[in-house]
Amino acid sequence: MATFAYKAKSKEGKVIKGKLDSTNQKEAVSELSQMNLIVYEVKPMNDILNRDVAIGRPLKQKEFVIFLRQFATLMEAGILLVESIELLADQSESKALKEALKEIAVDIKEGIALSEAMKRYPKLFPELLIQMVRSGEVSGQLEEVLDRMATYYEKQYRIKQKVSTALTYPMIVGSFAIIITVFLLLFIVPIFGDLFASFGSELPFITQIVLSLSEFIQQTWWIFGIMAAILALAFMQLKKREDVAYYIDKYALKIPIIGTFIQKAVLARMTQTLSSLINSSVPILQAVEVTSEVVGNRVVKEVLLDSRTSLERGESLAKPMSEHWVFPPLIIQMIRVGEQSGALDDMLKRVADIYDQEVNEASDKLQSLIEPVLIIFLAVIVGLIVLSIVVPMFSLFEAF
């Protein structure tokens, strides 16, 4: 696939400029013509020179959640689809979303379905949303689907915020402890080391250790910096490999205390997604496949794909889950009941609500547990360094 910049004219006479991914220039012209556009110019773009410069994601998750809720509200209020999109484009603070919505409004006026128009912007609109919008268009329940997806992404955002808050806090405190320790060893301890050396008296064992560590870090800090950079780059490259990423996800679930918290967050996302898809009349096989792509954990993804295979063989969705440690009995039993009663979407929604609540409670407990542990850890590290300085000073004062 290559990216082409195009200049075309719509039926209304509006000049449109944009970008299109296609296999070749001829195919790009054909695709534009199918959109009922009069094509003026189609040029291949240089991947480096013409690439849009963006830091991070083109649309923050919070902005996306707000947009989707506003979209659902406008549709429920009876405002026409095109007018709703144009209103959202006018008030959007995201440049990427604003431009995309303007183009989508033009596409819809020309008879292109909303789901097809959104599909052209995969960096802005997730595949799950596109699938759900398509199902809403087919069933004539687009307003209900948008409202359901707005609620879904709001829950996902809250869960992500909970996970981020719970896991970021210890990382910040831990990094703060490392920075303070290195600062003391590089700049403060050497000053007192020179002072103690001038007196020539024997130093306590703890002071000797700290001084030796300080001297070692002063001489080799650049080596540690290079090693840290190499390890970070190696980790980023290895993480791109599917087998390595799988084991990272696997052992993340087995970390004491934190692993259970991550597991609950992943299962909450899985059950919410699968429930929303089935509720919107998406075929079960397709629903399981889409859920496996958005669940965010390769261990759970693998089991879901096994469950899909199980369904294709005419067996139970819950069977592969019951054979894997990552799925607790609650989910397995609820899915079995849902399959037998024909109310799988309702059972999954109930499980999702349970895990949503458990994630909230687990997040609060995790923070209350980790906070004193990290404070004690920081106090011990800094306290040992301070103690190594204070103890010999008392000895020197006694000598005088």
CSV table of C-alpha atoms in Angstrom, one decimal:
chain,number,residue,atom,x,y,z
A,1,MET,CA,0.0,0.0,0.0
A,2,ALA,CA,1.1,3.6,-0.8
A,3,THR,CA,-0.2,7.0,0.2
A,4,PHE,CA,-1.4,9.4,-2.6
A,5,ALA,CA,-2.3,13.1,-2.3
A,6,TYR,CA,-5.3,14.0,-4.4
A,7,LYS,CA,-7.2,17.1,-5.5
A,8,ALA,CA,-10.8,16.5,-6.6
A,9,LYS,CA,-14.1,18.2,-7.0
A,10,SER,CA,-17.4,17.1,-5.6
A,11,LYS,CA,-20.8,17.2,-7.3
A,12,GLU,CA,-21.6,20.4,-5.4
A,13,GLY,CA,-18.5,22.0,-6.9
A,14,LYS,CA,-16.5,21.9,-3.7
A,15,VAL,CA,-12.7,21.4,-4.2
A,16,ILE,CA,-11.4,18.6,-1.9
A,17,LYS,CA,-7.8,17.9,-1.0
A,18,GLY,CA,-6.8,14.8,0.9
A,19,LYS,CA,-4.8,11.6,1.1
A,20,LEU,CA,-5.7,8.1,0.1
A,21,ASP,CA,-4.1,4.7,0.7
A,22,SER,CA,-4.1,2.5,-2.4
A,23,THR,CA,-2.1,-0.1,-4.2
A,24,ASN,CA,-1.1,2.1,-7.1
A,25,GLN,CA,-2.0,5.5,-8.7
A,26,LYS,CA,-4.4,4.0,-11.2
A,27,GLU,CA,-6.3,2.2,-8.4
A,28,ALA,CA,-6.4,5.5,-6.4
A,29,VAL,CA,-8.0,7.3,-9.3
A,30,SER,CA,-10.5,4.5,-9.6
A,31,GLU,CA,-11.5,4.7,-5.9
A,32,LEU,CA,-11.9,8.4,-6.1
A,33,SER,CA,-14.1,8.1,-9.2
A,34,GLN,CA,-16.3,5.6,-7.4
A,35,MET,CA,-16.9,8.3,-4.7
A,36,ASN,CA,-18.4,10.5,-7.5
A,37,LEU,CA,-15.5,12.9,-7.4
A,38,ILE,CA,-14.0,14.6,-10.4
A,39,VAL,CA,-10.3,13.9,-10.1
A,40,TYR,CA,-7.9,16.7,-10.9
A,41,GLU,CA,-4.6,15.3,-9.5
A,42,VAL,CA,-3.3,12.2,-7.8
A,43,LYS,CA,0.4,12.1,-6.8
A,44,PRO,CA,2.3,9.6,-4.7
A,45,MET,CA,3.5,11.0,-1.4
A,46,ASN,CA,7.0,10.7,0.0
A,47,ASP,CA,6.7,8.6,3.1
A,48,ILE,CA,9.2,10.8,5.1
A,49,LEU,CA,8.9,14.3,3.6
A,50,ASN,CA,5.1,14.4,3.3
A,51,ARG,CA,4.2,12.5,6.5
A,52,ASP,CA,2.1,14.4,8.9
A,53,VAL,CA,4.1,15.4,12.0
A,54,ALA,CA,2.3,14.3,15.1
A,55,ILE,CA,3.4,13.7,18.7
A,56,GLY,CA,1.7,10.6,20.1
A,57,ARG,CA,-1.8,9.7,19.0
A,58,PRO,CA,-3.7,12.0,16.6
A,59,LEU,CA,-6.7,11.9,19.0
A,60,LYS,CA,-6.6,11.5,22.8
A,61,GLN,CA,-8.9,8.8,24.3
A,62,LYS,CA,-10.6,11.4,26.4
A,63,GLU,CA,-11.4,13.6,23.3
A,64,PHE,CA,-12.7,10.5,21.5
A,65,VAL,CA,-15.0,9.5,24.4
A,66,ILE,CA,-16.4,13.1,24.5
A,67,PHE,CA,-16.9,13.1,20.7
A,68,LEU,CA,-18.7,9.8,20.8
A,69,ARG,CA,-21.0,10.9,23.6
A,70,GLN,CA,-21.8,14.2,21.9
A,71,PHE,CA,-22.5,12.3,18.6
A,72,ALA,CA,-24.9,9.9,20.4
A,73,THR,CA,-26.7,12.8,22.1
A,74,LEU,CA,-27.2,14.7,18.9
A,75,MET,CA,-28.5,11.6,17.1
A,76,GLU,CA,-30.9,10.9,19.9
A,77,ALA,CA,-32.1,14.5,19.8
A,78,GLY,CA,-33.3,13.8,16.2
A,79,ILE,CA,-30.7,15.9,14.5
A,80,LEU,CA,-29.8,14.6,11.0
A,81,LEU,CA,-26.7,12.6,10.6
A,82,VAL,CA,-24.8,15.0,8.3
A,83,GLU,CA,-25.8,18.0,10.5
A,84,SER,CA,-24.6,16.2,13.6
A,85,ILE,CA,-21.2,15.5,12.1
A,86,GLU,CA,-20.8,19.0,10.8
A,87,LEU,CA,-21.7,20.4,14.3
A,88,LEU,CA,-19.1,18.1,15.8
A,89,ALA,CA,-16.5,19.1,13.3
A,90,ASP,CA,-17.1,22.8,14.0
A,91,GLN,CA,-16.6,22.4,17.8
A,92,SER,CA,-13.9,19.8,17.8
A,93,GLU,CA,-10.6,21.0,19.3
A,94,SER,CA,-8.6,18.1,17.6
A,95,LYS,CA,-7.4,19.2,14.2
A,96,ALA,CA,-7.2,15.6,12.9
A,97,LEU,CA,-10.8,14.8,14.0
A,98,LYS,CA,-12.1,18.1,12.7
A,99,GLU,CA,-10.7,17.4,9.2
A,100,ALA,CA,-11.8,13.8,9.2
A,101,LEU,CA,-15.4,14.8,10.2
A,102,LYS,CA,-15.6,17.4,7.4
A,103,GLU,CA,-14.5,14.7,4.9
A,104,ILE,CA,-17.0,12.2,6.3
A,105,ALA,CA,-19.8,14.7,6.0
A,106,VAL,CA,-19.0,15.2,2.3
A,107,ASP,CA,-18.9,11.4,1.8
A,108,ILE,CA,-22.3,10.9,3.5
A,109,LYS,CA,-23.8,13.6,1.3
A,110,GLU,CA,-22.6,11.7,-1.7
A,111,GLY,CA,-24.3,8.5,-0.5
A,112,ILE,CA,-21.4,6.7,1.2
A,113,ALA,CA,-22.3,4.9,4.4
A,114,LEU,CA,-21.0,6.3,7.7
A,115,SER,CA,-19.1,3.1,8.5
A,116,GLU,CA,-17.4,3.1,5.2
A,117,ALA,CA,-16.5,6.8,5.5
A,118,MET,CA,-15.1,6.2,9.1
A,119,LYS,CA,-13.1,3.2,7.8
A,120,ARG,CA,-10.8,5.6,5.9
A,121,TYR,CA,-9.5,6.9,9.3
A,122,PRO,CA,-8.3,3.8,11.2
A,123,LYS,CA,-6.1,6.0,13.5
A,124,LEU,CA,-9.2,7.9,14.7
A,125,PHE,CA,-12.0,5.3,14.7
A,126,PRO,CA,-11.3,1.8,16.1
A,127,GLU,CA,-12.4,-1.2,14.1
A,128,LEU,CA,-14.8,-2.2,16.9
A,129,LEU,CA,-16.7,1.1,16.5
A,130,ILE,CA,-16.8,0.7,12.7
A,131,GLN,CA,-18.2,-2.8,13.1
A,132,MET,CA,-20.9,-1.6,15.5
A,133,VAL,CA,-21.8,1.4,13.3
A,134,ARG,CA,-22.2,-1.0,10.4
A,135,SER,CA,-24.5,-3.2,12.4
A,136,GLY,CA,-26.5,-0.2,13.4
A,137,GLU,CA,-26.9,0.9,9.8
A,138,VAL,CA,-28.1,-2.5,8.7
A,139,SER,CA,-30.6,-2.9,11.6
A,140,GLY,CA,-31.8,0.8,11.5
A,141,GLN,CA,-30.7,1.3,15.1
A,142,LEU,CA,-27.8,3.7,14.6
A,143,GLU,CA,-28.9,6.0,17.5
A,144,GLU,CA,-29.1,3.1,20.0
A,145,VAL,CA,-25.7,1.7,18.8
A,146,LEU,CA,-24.0,5.0,19.2
A,147,ASP,CA,-25.4,5.4,22.7
A,148,ARG,CA,-24.3,1.9,23.6
A,149,MET,CA,-20.8,2.5,22.2
A,150,ALA,CA,-20.5,5.9,24.0
A,151,THR,CA,-21.3,4.1,27.2
A,152,TYR,CA,-18.9,1.3,26.4
A,153,TYR,CA,-15.9,3.6,25.6
A,154,GLU,CA,-16.7,5.7,28.7
A,155,LYS,CA,-16.4,2.5,30.9
A,156,GLN,CA,-13.2,1.5,29.0
A,157,TYR,CA,-11.7,5.0,29.6
A,158,ARG,CA,-12.5,4.8,33.4
A,159,ILE,CA,-10.9,1.4,33.6
A,160,LYS,CA,-7.8,2.6,31.8
A,161,GLN,CA,-7.6,5.6,34.1
A,162,LYS,CA,-7.9,3.3,37.1
A,163,VAL,CA,-5.2,1.0,35.8
A,164,SER,CA,-2.9,3.9,34.8
A,165,THR,CA,-3.3,5.6,38.2
A,166,ALA,CA,-2.6,2.4,40.1
A,167,LEU,CA,0.4,1.4,38.1
A,168,THR,CA,1.9,4.8,37.4
A,169,TYR,CA,2.1,5.9,41.1
A,170,PRO,CA,4.7,3.2,42.2
A,171,MET,CA,6.7,3.9,39.0
A,172,ILE,CA,6.9,7.6,39.8
A,173,VAL,CA,7.8,7.1,43.5
A,174,GLY,CA,10.4,4.4,42.5
A,175,SER,CA,11.9,6.7,39.9
A,176,PHE,CA,12.0,9.5,42.4
A,177,ALA,CA,13.8,7.2,44.9
A,178,ILE,CA,16.4,6.3,42.3
A,179,ILE,CA,17.0,10.0,41.3
A,180,ILE,CA,17.4,11.1,44.9
A,181,THR,CA,19.8,8.2,45.6
A,182,VAL,CA,22.0,8.9,42.6
A,183,PHE,CA,22.0,12.6,43.4
A,184,LEU,CA,23.2,12.0,46.9
A,185,LEU,CA,25.8,9.5,45.8
A,186,LEU,CA,27.2,11.7,43.0
A,187,PHE,CA,27.1,15.1,44.7
A,188,ILE,CA,26.6,15.0,48.4
A,189,VAL,CA,28.4,11.9,49.6
A,190,PRO,CA,31.8,12.8,47.9
A,191,ILE,CA,31.9,16.1,49.8
A,192,PHE,CA,31.7,14.3,53.1
A,193,GLY,CA,34.0,11.6,51.8
A,194,ASP,CA,36.8,14.2,51.3
A,195,LEU,CA,36.1,15.6,54.8
A,196,PHE,CA,36.3,12.2,56.5
A,197,ALA,CA,39.5,11.4,54.5
A,198,SER,CA,41.2,14.6,55.8
A,199,PHE,CA,40.8,13.4,59.4
A,200,GLY,CA,42.4,10.0,58.7
A,201,SER,CA,40.3,8.1,61.2
A,202,GLU,CA,38.7,4.7,60.6
A,203,LEU,CA,35.2,4.9,59.2
A,204,PRO,CA,32.2,2.8,60.2
A,205,PHE,CA,31.4,-0.2,57.9
A,206,ILE,CA,28.2,1.4,56.5
A,207,THR,CA,30.1,4.6,55.6
A,208,GLN,CA,32.8,2.6,53.8
A,209,ILE,CA,30.2,0.8,51.7
A,210,VAL,CA,28.4,4.0,50.8
A,211,LEU,CA,31.6,5.8,49.9
A,212,SER,CA,32.7,2.9,47.8
A,213,LEU,CA,29.4,2.8,46.0
A,214,SER,CA,29.6,6.6,45.4
A,215,GLU,CA,33.1,6.3,43.9
A,216,PHE,CA,32.0,3.4,41.7
A,217,ILE,CA,29.0,5.3,40.4
A,218,GLN,CA,31.1,8.5,39.7
A,219,GLN,CA,33.5,6.4,37.6
A,220,THR,CA,30.9,4.3,35.7
A,221,TRP,CA,27.7,6.4,35.5
A,222,TRP,CA,28.1,6.8,31.8
A,223,ILE,CA,28.3,3.0,31.4
A,224,PHE,CA,25.0,2.6,33.3
A,225,GLY,CA,23.5,5.3,31.0
A,226,ILE,CA,24.5,3.5,27.9
A,227,MET,CA,23.4,0.1,29.2
A,228,ALA,CA,20.0,1.5,30.2
A,229,ALA,CA,19.5,3.0,26.7
A,230,ILE,CA,20.6,-0.3,25.0
A,231,LEU,CA,18.3,-2.4,27.2
A,232,ALA,CA,15.4,0.0,26.6
A,233,LEU,CA,15.9,-0.2,22.8
A,234,ALA,CA,16.3,-4.0,23.0
A,235,PHE,CA,13.1,-4.3,25.0
A,236,MET,CA,11.2,-2.1,22.5
A,237,GLN,CA,12.4,-4.2,19.6
A,238,LEU,CA,11.7,-7.5,21.3
A,239,LYS,CA,8.3,-6.4,22.3
A,240,LYS,CA,7.4,-6.1,18.6
A,241,ARG,CA,7.9,-9.9,18.3
A,242,GLU,CA,4.6,-11.7,18.9
A,243,ASP,CA,6.2,-14.5,21.0
A,244,VAL,CA,8.0,-12.1,23.3
A,245,ALA,CA,5.0,-9.9,23.7
A,246,TYR,CA,2.9,-13.0,24.6
A,247,TYR,CA,5.3,-13.9,27.5
A,248,ILE,CA,5.3,-10.2,28.6
A,249,ASP,CA,1.5,-10.3,28.8
A,250,LYS,CA,1.6,-13.7,30.5
A,251,TYR,CA,4.0,-12.9,33.3
A,252,ALA,CA,2.3,-9.5,33.8
A,253,LEU,CA,-0.8,-11.4,34.9
A,254,LYS,CA,1.3,-13.4,37.4
A,255,ILE,CA,2.9,-10.5,39.2
A,256,PRO,CA,1.8,-10.7,42.9
A,257,ILE,CA,-1.1,-8.4,43.6
A,258,ILE,CA,-0.6,-6.3,40.5
A,259,GLY,CA,-1.2,-9.3,38.2
A,260,THR,CA,-4.7,-9.9,39.7
A,261,PHE,CA,-5.6,-6.3,39.2
A,262,ILE,CA,-4.5,-6.4,35.5
A,263,GLN,CA,-6.4,-9.6,35.0
A,264,LYS,CA,-9.6,-8.1,36.3
A,265,ALA,CA,-9.2,-5.0,34.0
A,266,VAL,CA,-8.6,-7.2,31.0
A,267,LEU,CA,-11.6,-9.5,31.7
A,268,ALA,CA,-13.8,-6.4,32.3
A,269,ARG,CA,-12.8,-5.1,28.8
A,270,MET,CA,-13.4,-8.5,27.3
A,271,THR,CA,-16.9,-9.1,28.7
A,272,GLN,CA,-18.0,-5.5,28.0
A,273,THR,CA,-16.8,-5.7,24.4
A,274,LEU,CA,-18.3,-9.1,23.7
A,275,SER,CA,-21.6,-8.2,25.4
A,276,SER,CA,-21.9,-5.0,23.3
A,277,LEU,CA,-21.2,-6.8,20.0
A,278,ILE,CA,-23.6,-9.7,20.6
A,279,ASN,CA,-26.3,-7.2,21.8
A,280,SER,CA,-25.9,-5.4,18.5
A,281,SER,CA,-26.7,-8.6,16.6
A,282,VAL,CA,-23.1,-9.1,15.4
A,283,PRO,CA,-22.6,-12.8,14.6
A,284,ILE,CA,-21.0,-14.6,17.5
A,285,LEU,CA,-18.0,-15.8,15.5
A,286,GLN,CA,-17.3,-12.3,14.3
A,287,ALA,CA,-17.9,-10.9,17.8
A,288,VAL,CA,-15.4,-13.2,19.4
A,289,GLU,CA,-12.8,-12.4,16.7
A,290,VAL,CA,-13.2,-8.6,17.1
A,291,THR,CA,-13.1,-8.9,20.9
A,292,SER,CA,-9.8,-10.8,20.6
A,293,GLU,CA,-8.3,-7.9,18.7
A,294,VAL,CA,-9.2,-5.2,21.2
A,295,VAL,CA,-8.9,-7.1,24.5
A,296,GLY,CA,-5.3,-5.9,25.0
A,297,ASN,CA,-3.7,-9.1,26.3
A,298,ARG,CA,-2.3,-11.8,24.1
A,299,VAL,CA,-3.0,-14.6,26.6
A,300,VAL,CA,-6.7,-13.8,26.7
A,301,LYS,CA,-6.6,-13.2,22.9
A,302,GLU,CA,-5.3,-16.7,22.3
A,303,VAL,CA,-8.0,-18.3,24.4
A,304,LEU,CA,-10.7,-16.3,22.6
A,305,LEU,CA,-9.4,-17.5,19.3
A,306,ASP,CA,-9.6,-21.1,20.6
A,307,SER,CA,-13.1,-20.4,21.7
A,308,ARG,CA,-14.0,-19.2,18.2
A,309,THR,CA,-12.6,-22.5,16.9
A,310,SER,CA,-14.6,-24.3,19.5
A,311,LEU,CA,-17.8,-22.5,18.2
A,312,GLU,CA,-17.0,-23.4,14.6
A,313,ARG,CA,-16.9,-27.1,15.7
A,314,GLY,CA,-20.3,-26.7,17.3
A,315,GLU,CA,-18.9,-26.8,20.8
A,316,SER,CA,-19.2,-24.4,23.7
A,317,LEU,CA,-17.7,-20.9,23.9
A,318,ALA,CA,-16.8,-21.6,27.5
A,319,LYS,CA,-14.9,-24.9,26.9
A,320,PRO,CA,-11.4,-23.5,26.0
A,321,MET,CA,-11.9,-20.9,28.8
A,322,SER,CA,-12.5,-23.6,31.4
A,323,GLU,CA,-9.2,-25.2,30.5
A,324,HIS,CA,-7.1,-22.1,31.0
A,325,TRP,CA,-6.0,-20.5,34.3
A,326,VAL,CA,-6.6,-16.9,33.3
A,327,PHE,CA,-10.4,-17.3,33.4
A,328,PRO,CA,-12.0,-17.6,36.8
A,329,PRO,CA,-15.0,-19.9,37.5
A,330,LEU,CA,-17.4,-16.9,37.6
A,331,ILE,CA,-17.0,-16.0,34.0
A,332,ILE,CA,-17.0,-19.6,32.8
A,333,GLN,CA,-20.2,-20.4,34.7
A,334,MET,CA,-22.0,-17.2,33.6
A,335,ILE,CA,-21.1,-17.9,29.9
A,336,ARG,CA,-22.4,-21.4,30.2
A,337,VAL,CA,-25.7,-20.2,31.6
A,338,GLY,CA,-25.9,-17.6,28.9
A,339,GLU,CA,-25.3,-20.1,26.2
A,340,GLN,CA,-27.9,-22.5,27.6
A,341,SER,CA,-30.5,-19.8,28.2
A,342,GLY,CA,-29.9,-17.8,25.0
A,343,ALA,CA,-29.1,-14.7,27.0
A,344,LEU,CA,-25.4,-14.6,26.5
A,345,ASP,CA,-25.2,-10.9,26.0
A,346,ASP,CA,-27.1,-10.3,29.3
A,347,MET,CA,-24.9,-12.7,31.2
A,348,LEU,CA,-21.7,-11.1,29.8
A,349,LYS,CA,-23.0,-7.6,30.7
A,350,ARG,CA,-23.6,-8.7,34.3
A,351,VAL,CA,-20.1,-10.1,34.5
A,352,ALA,CA,-18.7,-6.9,33.0
A,353,ASP,CA,-20.5,-4.9,35.7
A,354,ILE,CA,-19.1,-7.1,38.4
A,355,TYR,CA,-15.5,-6.8,37.1
A,356,ASP,CA,-15.9,-3.1,36.6
A,357,GLN,CA,-16.8,-2.7,40.2
A,358,GLU,CA,-13.9,-5.0,41.2
A,359,VAL,CA,-11.4,-3.0,39.2
A,360,ASN,CA,-12.5,0.2,41.1
A,361,GLU,CA,-12.2,-1.5,44.5
A,362,ALA,CA,-8.9,-3.2,43.5
A,363,SER,CA,-7.4,0.1,42.4
A,364,ASP,CA,-8.2,1.7,45.7
A,365,LYS,CA,-6.8,-1.2,47.6
A,366,LEU,CA,-3.7,-1.4,45.5
A,367,GLN,CA,-2.9,2.3,46.0
A,368,SER,CA,-3.5,2.1,49.8
A,369,LEU,CA,-1.2,-1.0,49.9
A,370,ILE,CA,1.6,0.3,47.7
A,371,GLU,CA,1.8,3.8,49.1
A,372,PRO,CA,3.2,3.0,52.6
A,373,VAL,CA,5.5,0.3,51.1
A,374,LEU,CA,7.0,2.8,48.7
A,375,ILE,CA,7.3,5.5,51.4
A,376,ILE,CA,9.1,3.0,53.7
A,377,PHE,CA,11.4,1.9,50.8
A,378,LEU,CA,12.3,5.5,50.0
A,379,ALA,CA,12.9,6.3,53.7
A,380,VAL,CA,15.2,3.3,54.1
A,381,ILE,CA,17.3,4.1,51.1
A,382,VAL,CA,17.7,7.8,51.9
A,383,GLY,CA,18.0,7.0,55.6
A,384,LEU,CA,20.9,4.6,55.1
A,385,ILE,CA,22.8,7.2,53.1
A,386,VAL,CA,22.2,9.9,55.7
A,387,LEU,CA,23.1,7.5,58.5
A,388,SER,CA,26.4,6.7,56.8
A,389,ILE,CA,27.3,10.4,56.9
A,390,VAL,CA,26.0,11.2,60.4
A,391,VAL,CA,27.6,8.3,62.3
A,392,PRO,CA,31.2,9.2,61.5
A,393,MET,CA,30.5,12.9,62.2
A,394,PHE,CA,29.4,12.0,65.7
A,395,SER,CA,32.6,10.0,66.1
A,396,LEU,CA,34.6,13.1,65.0
A,397,PHE,CA,32.7,15.3,67.4
A,398,GLU,CA,33.5,12.9,70.3
A,399,ALA,CA,37.2,12.9,69.4
A,400,PHE,CA,37.3,16.7,69.8
